[in-house]
PDB file of C-alpha atoms in Angstrom:
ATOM      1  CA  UNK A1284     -15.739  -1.372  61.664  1.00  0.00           C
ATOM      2  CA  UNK A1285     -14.233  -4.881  62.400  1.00  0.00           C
ATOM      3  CA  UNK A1286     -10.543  -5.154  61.255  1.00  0.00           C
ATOM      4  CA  UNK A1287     -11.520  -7.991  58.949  1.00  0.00           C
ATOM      5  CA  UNK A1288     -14.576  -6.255  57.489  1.00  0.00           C
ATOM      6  CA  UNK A1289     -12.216  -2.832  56.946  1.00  0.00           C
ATOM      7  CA  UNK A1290      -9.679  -5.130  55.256  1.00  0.00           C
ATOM      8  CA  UNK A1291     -11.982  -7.053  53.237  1.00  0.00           C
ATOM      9  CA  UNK A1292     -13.166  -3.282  51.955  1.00  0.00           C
ATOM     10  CA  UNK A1293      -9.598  -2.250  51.054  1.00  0.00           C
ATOM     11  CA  UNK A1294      -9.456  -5.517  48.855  1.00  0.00           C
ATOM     12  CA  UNK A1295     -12.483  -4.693  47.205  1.00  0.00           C
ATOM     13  CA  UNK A1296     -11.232  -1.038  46.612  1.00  0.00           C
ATOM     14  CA  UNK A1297      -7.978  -2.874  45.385  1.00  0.00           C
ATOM     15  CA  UNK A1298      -9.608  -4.914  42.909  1.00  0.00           C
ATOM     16  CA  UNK A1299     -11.771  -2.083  41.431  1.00  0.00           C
ATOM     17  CA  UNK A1300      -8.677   0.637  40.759  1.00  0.00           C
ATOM     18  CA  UNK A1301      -6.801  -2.405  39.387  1.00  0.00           C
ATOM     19  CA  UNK A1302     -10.083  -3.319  36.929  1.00  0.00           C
ATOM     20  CA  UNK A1303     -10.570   0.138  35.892  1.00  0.00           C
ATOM     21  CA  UNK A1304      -6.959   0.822  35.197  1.00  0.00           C
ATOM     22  CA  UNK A1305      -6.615  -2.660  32.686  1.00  0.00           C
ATOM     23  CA  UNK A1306     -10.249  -1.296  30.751  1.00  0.00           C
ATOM     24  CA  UNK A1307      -8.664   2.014  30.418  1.00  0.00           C
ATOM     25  CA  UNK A1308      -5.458   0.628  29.198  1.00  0.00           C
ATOM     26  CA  UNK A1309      -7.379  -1.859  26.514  1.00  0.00           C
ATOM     27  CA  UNK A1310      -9.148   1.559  25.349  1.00  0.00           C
ATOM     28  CA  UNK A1311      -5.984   3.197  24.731  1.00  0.00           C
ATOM     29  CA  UNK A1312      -4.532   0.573  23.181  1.00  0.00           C
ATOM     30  CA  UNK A1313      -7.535  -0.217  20.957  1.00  0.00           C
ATOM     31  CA  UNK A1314      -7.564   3.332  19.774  1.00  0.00           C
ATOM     32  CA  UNK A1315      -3.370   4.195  19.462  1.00  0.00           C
ATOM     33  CA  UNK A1316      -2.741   1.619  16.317  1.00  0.00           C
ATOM     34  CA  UNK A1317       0.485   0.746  16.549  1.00  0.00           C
ATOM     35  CA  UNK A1318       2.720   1.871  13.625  1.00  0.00           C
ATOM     36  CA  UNK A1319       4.100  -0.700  11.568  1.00  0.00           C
ATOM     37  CA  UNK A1320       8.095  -0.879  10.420  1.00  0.00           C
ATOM     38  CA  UNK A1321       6.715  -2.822   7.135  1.00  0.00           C
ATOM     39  CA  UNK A1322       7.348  -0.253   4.773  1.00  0.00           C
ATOM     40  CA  UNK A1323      11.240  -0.183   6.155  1.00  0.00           C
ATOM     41  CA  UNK A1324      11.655  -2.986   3.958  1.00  0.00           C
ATOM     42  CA  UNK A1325      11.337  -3.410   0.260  1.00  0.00           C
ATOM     43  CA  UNK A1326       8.588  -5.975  -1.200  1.00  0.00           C
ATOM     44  CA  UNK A1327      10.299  -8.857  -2.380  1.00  0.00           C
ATOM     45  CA  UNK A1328      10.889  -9.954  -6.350  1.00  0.00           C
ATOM     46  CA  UNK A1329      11.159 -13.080  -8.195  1.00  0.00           C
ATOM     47  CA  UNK A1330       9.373 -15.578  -5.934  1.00  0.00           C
ATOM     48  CA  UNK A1331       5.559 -17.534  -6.008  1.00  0.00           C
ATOM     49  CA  UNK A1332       2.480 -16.529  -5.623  1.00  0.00           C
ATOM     50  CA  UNK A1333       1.577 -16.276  -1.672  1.00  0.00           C
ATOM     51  CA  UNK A1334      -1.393 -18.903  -2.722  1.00  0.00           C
ATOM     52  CA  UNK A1335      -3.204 -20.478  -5.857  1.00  0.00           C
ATOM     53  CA  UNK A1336      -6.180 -18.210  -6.411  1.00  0.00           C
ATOM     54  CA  UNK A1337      -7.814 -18.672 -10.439  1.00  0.00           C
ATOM     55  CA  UNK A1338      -4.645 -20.163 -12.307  1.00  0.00           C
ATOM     56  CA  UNK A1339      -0.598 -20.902 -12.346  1.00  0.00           C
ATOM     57  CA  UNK A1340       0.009 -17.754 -13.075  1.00  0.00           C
ATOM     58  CA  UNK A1341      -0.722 -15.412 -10.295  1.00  0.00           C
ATOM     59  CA  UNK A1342       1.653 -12.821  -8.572  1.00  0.00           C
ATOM     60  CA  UNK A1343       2.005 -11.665  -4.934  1.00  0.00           C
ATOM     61  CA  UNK A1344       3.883  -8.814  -3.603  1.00  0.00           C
ATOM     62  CA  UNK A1345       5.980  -9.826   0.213  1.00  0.00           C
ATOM     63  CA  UNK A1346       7.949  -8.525   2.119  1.00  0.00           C
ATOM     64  CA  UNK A1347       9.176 -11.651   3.155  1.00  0.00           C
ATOM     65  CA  UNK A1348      10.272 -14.563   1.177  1.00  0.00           C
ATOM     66  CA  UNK A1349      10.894 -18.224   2.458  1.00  0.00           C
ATOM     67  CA  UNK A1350      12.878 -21.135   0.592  1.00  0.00           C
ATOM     68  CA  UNK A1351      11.511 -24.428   0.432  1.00  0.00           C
ATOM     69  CA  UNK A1352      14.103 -27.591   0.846  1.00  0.00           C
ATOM     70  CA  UNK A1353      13.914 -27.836  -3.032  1.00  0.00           C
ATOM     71  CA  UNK A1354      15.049 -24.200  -3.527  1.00  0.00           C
ATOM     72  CA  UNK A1355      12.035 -22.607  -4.443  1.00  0.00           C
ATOM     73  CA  UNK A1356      11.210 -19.417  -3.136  1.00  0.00           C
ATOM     74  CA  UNK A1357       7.666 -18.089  -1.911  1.00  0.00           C
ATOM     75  CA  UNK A1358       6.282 -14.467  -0.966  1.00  0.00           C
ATOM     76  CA  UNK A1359       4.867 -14.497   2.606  1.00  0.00           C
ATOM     77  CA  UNK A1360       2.587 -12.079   4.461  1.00  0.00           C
ATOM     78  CA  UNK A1361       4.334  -9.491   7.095  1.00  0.00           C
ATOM     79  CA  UNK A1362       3.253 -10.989  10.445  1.00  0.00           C
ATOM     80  CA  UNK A1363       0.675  -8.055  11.943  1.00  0.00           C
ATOM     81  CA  UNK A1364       1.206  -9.659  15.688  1.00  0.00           C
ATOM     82  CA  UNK A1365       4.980  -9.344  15.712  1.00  0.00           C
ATOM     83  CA  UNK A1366       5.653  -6.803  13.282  1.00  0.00           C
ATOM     84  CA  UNK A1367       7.947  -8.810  11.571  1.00  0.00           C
ATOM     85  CA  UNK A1368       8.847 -11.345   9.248  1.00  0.00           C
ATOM     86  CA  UNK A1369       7.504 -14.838  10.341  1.00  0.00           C
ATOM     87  CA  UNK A1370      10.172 -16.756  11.395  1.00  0.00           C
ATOM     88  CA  UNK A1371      10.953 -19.037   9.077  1.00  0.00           C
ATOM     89  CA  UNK A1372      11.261 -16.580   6.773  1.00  0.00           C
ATOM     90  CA  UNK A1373      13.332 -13.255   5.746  1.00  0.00           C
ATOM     91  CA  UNK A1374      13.331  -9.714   4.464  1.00  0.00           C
ATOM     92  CA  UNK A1375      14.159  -9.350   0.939  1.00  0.00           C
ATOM     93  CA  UNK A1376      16.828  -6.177   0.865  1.00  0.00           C
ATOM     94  CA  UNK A1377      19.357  -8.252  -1.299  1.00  0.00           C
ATOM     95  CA  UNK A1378      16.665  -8.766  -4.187  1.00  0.00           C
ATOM     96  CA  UNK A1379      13.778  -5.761  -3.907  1.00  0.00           C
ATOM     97  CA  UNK A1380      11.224  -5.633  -6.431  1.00  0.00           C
ATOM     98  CA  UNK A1381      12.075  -2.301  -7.664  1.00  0.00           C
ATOM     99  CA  UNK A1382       8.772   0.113  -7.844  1.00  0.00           C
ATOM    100  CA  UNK A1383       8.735   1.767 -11.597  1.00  0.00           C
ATOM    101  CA  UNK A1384       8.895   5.428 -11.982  1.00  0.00           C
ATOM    102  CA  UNK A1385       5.336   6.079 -13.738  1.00  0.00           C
ATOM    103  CA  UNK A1386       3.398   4.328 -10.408  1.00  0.00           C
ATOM    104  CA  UNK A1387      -0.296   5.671  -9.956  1.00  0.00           C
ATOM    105  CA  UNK A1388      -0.656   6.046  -6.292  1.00  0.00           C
ATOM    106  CA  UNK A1389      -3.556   5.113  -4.577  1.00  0.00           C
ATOM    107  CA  UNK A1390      -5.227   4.621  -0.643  1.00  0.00           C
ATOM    108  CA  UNK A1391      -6.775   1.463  -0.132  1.00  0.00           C
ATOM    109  CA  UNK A1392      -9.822   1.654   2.156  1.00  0.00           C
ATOM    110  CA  UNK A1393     -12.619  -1.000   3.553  1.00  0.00           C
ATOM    111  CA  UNK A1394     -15.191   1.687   3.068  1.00  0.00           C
ATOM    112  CA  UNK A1395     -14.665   2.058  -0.307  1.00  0.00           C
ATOM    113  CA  UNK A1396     -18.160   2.165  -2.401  1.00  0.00           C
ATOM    114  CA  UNK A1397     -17.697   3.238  -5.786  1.00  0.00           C
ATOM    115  CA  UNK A1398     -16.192   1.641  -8.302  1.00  0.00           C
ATOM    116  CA  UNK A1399     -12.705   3.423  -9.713  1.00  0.00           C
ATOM    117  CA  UNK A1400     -11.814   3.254 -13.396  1.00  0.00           C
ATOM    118  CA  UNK A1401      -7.981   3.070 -14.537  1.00  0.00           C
ATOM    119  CA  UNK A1402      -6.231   2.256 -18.016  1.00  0.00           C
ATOM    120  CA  UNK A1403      -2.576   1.822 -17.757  1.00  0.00           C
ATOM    121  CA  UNK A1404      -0.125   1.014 -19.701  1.00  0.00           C
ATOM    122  CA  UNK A1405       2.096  -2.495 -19.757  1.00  0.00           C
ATOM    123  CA  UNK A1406       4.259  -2.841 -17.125  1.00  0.00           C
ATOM    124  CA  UNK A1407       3.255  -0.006 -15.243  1.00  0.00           C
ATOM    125  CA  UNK A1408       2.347  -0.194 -11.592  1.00  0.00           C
ATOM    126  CA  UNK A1409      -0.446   0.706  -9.640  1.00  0.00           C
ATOM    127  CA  UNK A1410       0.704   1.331  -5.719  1.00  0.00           C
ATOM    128  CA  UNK A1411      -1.701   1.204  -2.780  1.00  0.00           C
ATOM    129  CA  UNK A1412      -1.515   2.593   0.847  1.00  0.00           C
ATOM    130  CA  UNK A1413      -3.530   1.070   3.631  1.00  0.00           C
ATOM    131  CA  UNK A1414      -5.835   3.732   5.049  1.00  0.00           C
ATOM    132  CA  UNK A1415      -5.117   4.616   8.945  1.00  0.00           C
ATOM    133  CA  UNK A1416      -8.138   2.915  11.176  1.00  0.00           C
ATOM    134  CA  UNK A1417      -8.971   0.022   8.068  1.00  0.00           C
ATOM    135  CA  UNK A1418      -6.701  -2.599  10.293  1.00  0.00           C
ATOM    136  CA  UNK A1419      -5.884  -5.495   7.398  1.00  0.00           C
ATOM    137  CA  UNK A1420      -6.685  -5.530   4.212  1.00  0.00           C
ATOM    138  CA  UNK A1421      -6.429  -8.205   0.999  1.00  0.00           C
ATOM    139  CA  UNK A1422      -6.563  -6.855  -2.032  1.00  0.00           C
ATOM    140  CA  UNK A1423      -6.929  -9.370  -5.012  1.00  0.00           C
ATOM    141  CA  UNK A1424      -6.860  -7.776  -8.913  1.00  0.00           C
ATOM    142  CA  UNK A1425      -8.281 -10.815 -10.661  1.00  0.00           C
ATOM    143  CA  UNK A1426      -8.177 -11.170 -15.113  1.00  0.00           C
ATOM    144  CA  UNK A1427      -9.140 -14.434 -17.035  1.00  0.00           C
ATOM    145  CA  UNK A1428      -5.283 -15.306 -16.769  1.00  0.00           C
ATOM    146  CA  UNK A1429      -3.654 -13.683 -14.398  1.00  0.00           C
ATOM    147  CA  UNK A1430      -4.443 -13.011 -10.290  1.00  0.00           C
ATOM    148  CA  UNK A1431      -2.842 -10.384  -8.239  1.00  0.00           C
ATOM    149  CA  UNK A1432      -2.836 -10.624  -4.694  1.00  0.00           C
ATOM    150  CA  UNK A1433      -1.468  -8.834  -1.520  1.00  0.00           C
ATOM    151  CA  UNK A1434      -1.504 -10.974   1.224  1.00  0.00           C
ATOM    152  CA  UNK A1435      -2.652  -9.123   4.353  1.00  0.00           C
ATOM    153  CA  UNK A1436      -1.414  -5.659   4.386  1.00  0.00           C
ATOM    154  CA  UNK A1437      -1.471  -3.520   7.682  1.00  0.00           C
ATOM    155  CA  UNK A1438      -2.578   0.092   7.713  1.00  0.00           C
ATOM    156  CA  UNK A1439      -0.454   2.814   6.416  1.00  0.00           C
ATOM    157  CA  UNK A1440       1.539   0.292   4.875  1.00  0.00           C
ATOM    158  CA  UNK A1441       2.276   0.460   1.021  1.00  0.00           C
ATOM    159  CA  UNK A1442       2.327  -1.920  -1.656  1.00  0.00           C
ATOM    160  CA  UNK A1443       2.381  -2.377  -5.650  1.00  0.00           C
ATOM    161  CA  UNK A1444       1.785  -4.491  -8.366  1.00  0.00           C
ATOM    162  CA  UNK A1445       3.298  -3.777 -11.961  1.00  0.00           C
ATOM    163  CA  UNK A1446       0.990  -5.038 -14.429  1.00  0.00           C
ATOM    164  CA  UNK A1447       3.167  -7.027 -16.786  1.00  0.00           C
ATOM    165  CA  UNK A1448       0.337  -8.795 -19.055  1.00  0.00           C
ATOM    166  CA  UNK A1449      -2.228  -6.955 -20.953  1.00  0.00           C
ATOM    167  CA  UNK A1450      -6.272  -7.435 -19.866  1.00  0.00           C
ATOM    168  CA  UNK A1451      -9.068  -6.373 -17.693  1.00  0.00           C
ATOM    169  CA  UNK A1452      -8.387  -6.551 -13.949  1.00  0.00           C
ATOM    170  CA  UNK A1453     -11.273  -6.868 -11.657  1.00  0.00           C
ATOM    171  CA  UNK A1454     -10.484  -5.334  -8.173  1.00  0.00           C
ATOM    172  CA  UNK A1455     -11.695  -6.658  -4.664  1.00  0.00           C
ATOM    173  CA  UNK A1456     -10.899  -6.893  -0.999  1.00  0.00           C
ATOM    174  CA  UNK A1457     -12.004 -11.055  -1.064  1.00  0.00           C
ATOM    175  CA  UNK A1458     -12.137 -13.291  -3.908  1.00  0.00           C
ATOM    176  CA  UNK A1459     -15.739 -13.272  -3.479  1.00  0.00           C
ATOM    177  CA  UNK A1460     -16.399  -9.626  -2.372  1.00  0.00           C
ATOM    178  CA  UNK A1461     -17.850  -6.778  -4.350  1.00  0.00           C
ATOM    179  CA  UNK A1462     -15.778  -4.982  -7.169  1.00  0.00           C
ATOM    180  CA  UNK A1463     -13.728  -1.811  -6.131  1.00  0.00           C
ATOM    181  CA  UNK A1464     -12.002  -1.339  -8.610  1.00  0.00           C
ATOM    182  CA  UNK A1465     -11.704  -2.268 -12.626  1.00  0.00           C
ATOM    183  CA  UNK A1466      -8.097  -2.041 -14.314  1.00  0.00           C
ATOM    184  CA  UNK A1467      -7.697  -2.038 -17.768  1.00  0.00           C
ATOM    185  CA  UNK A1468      -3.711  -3.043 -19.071  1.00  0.00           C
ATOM    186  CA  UNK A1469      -3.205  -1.790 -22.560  1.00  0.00           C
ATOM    187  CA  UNK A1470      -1.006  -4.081 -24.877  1.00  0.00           C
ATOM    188  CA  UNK A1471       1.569  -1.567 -25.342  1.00  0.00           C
ATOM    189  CA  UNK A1472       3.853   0.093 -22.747  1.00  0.00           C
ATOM    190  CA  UNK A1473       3.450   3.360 -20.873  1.00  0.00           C
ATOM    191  CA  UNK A1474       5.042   6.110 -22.798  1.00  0.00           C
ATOM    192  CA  UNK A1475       5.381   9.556 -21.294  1.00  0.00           C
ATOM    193  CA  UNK A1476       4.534  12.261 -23.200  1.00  0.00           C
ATOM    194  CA  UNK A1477       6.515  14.088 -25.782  1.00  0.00           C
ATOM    195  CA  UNK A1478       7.642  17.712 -24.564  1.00  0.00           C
ATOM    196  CA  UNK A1479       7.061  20.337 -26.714  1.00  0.00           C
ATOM    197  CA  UNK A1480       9.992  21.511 -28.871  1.00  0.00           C
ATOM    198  CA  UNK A1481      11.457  24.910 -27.404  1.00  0.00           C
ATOM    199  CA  UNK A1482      11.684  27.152 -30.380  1.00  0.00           C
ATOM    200  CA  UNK A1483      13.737  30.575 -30.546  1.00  0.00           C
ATOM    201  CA  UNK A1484      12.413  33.601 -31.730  1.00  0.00           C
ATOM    202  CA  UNK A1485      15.160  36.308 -33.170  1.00  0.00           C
ATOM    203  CA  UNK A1486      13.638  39.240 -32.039  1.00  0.00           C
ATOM    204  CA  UNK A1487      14.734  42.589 -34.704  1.00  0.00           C
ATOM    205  CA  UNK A1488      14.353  45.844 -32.463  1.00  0.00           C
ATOM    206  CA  UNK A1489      14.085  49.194 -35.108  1.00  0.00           C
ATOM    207  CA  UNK A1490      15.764  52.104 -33.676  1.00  0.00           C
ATOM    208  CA  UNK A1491      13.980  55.612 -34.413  1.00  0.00           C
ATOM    209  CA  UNK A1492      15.531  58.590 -34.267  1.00  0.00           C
ATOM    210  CA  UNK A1493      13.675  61.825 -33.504  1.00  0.00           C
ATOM    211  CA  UNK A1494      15.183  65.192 -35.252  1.00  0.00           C
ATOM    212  CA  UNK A1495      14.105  68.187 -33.425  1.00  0.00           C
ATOM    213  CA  UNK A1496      14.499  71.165 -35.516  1.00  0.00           C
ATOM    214  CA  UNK A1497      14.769  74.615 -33.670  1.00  0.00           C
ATOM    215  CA  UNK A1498      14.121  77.923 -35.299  1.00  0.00           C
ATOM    216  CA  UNK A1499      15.498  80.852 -33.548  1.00  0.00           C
ATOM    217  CA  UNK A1500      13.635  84.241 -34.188  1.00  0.00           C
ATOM    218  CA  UNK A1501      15.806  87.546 -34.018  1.00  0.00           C
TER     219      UNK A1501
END
């Protein structure tokens, strides 16, 4: 073989290994999700809604929070790509929005079909965790009044709303998209339940005494 021909093959070899070495690497990658450091840091309290969905008077769990020029302060997505807060923004470990203690847990998945029921009390949070392989999710819990939303949410990463206005909360991954779920907030707090009164017994224990008698024949 001509020295140009053999080198010309070599290339061609070359270019092959390096092909099949970047496909196998963007299979690997496409299967290994990355785990996300979001649920490091606490969701952020006190600030607007991410966006305006139904009314003024909608509520939007971040970890992030940026400050306008005017002092305002507005919940903003976790960035997916960098795994962080965007930039012009921060995390929110000086004022967490603290999760109550009587939070139903939930997972949160894009295959989800049927229609879930729940009745909760006021104030009382419902928490959701990303399923592992649903990538990012939106979830939006939508009343007459009042709209809910997440922002987008990365898998295996948590979040919660607590329900602080009584209603009937329609569930979806889209504003538009099919219910998942249907939350009903009573008009009275959550109230654990009473534990039964321990009650003591005296207990009387009756002694008997057993007389054997024993005749002796001579």
């Amino acid at each position: 073989m001509a020295p140009q021909r053999r080198c010309f093959a070599m290339q061609h070899v070359h270019l092959q290994l390096l092909l099949l070495i970047q496909v196998a690497t963007y299979v690997v990658s496409a299967q290994a999700s990355p785990v996300s450091s979001a649920n490091n840091h606490p969701l952020c309290n006190g600030c607007e809604p991410l966006t305006i969905a139904a009314s003024s008077r909608n509520a939007s769990p971040g970890r992030c929070m940026y400050t306008r020029s005017n002092g305002a302060q507005t919940c903003v997505s976790w960035s997916v790509q960098s795994d962080s807060c965007p930039h012009y923004s921060r995390t929110c470990e000086d004022n967490p929005l603290a999760k109550p203690a009587n939070t139903t847990e939930l997972i949160l998945s894009r295959s989800t079909q049927l229609q879930l029921s729940l009745a909760i009390g006021l104030n009382q949070a419902v928490s959701w965790t990303v399923e592992d392989g649903a990538g990012v999710l939106t979830l939006y819990c939508i009343s007459d009044t009042r709209v809910y939303q997440s922002g987008r949410v990365p898998e295996n990463v948590h979040f919660f709303f607590v329900f602080d206005e009584p209603g009937f909360y329609e569930c979806k991954l889209g504003k538009h998209s099919p219910t998942v779920m249907v939350i009903t907030v009573q008009d009275t707090p959550w109230v654990p339940p009473s534990l039964p009164t321990k009650i003591e017994t005296a207990t009387t224990s009756t002694a008997t005494t057993a007389t054997t008698t024993t005749t002796t024949t001579t």
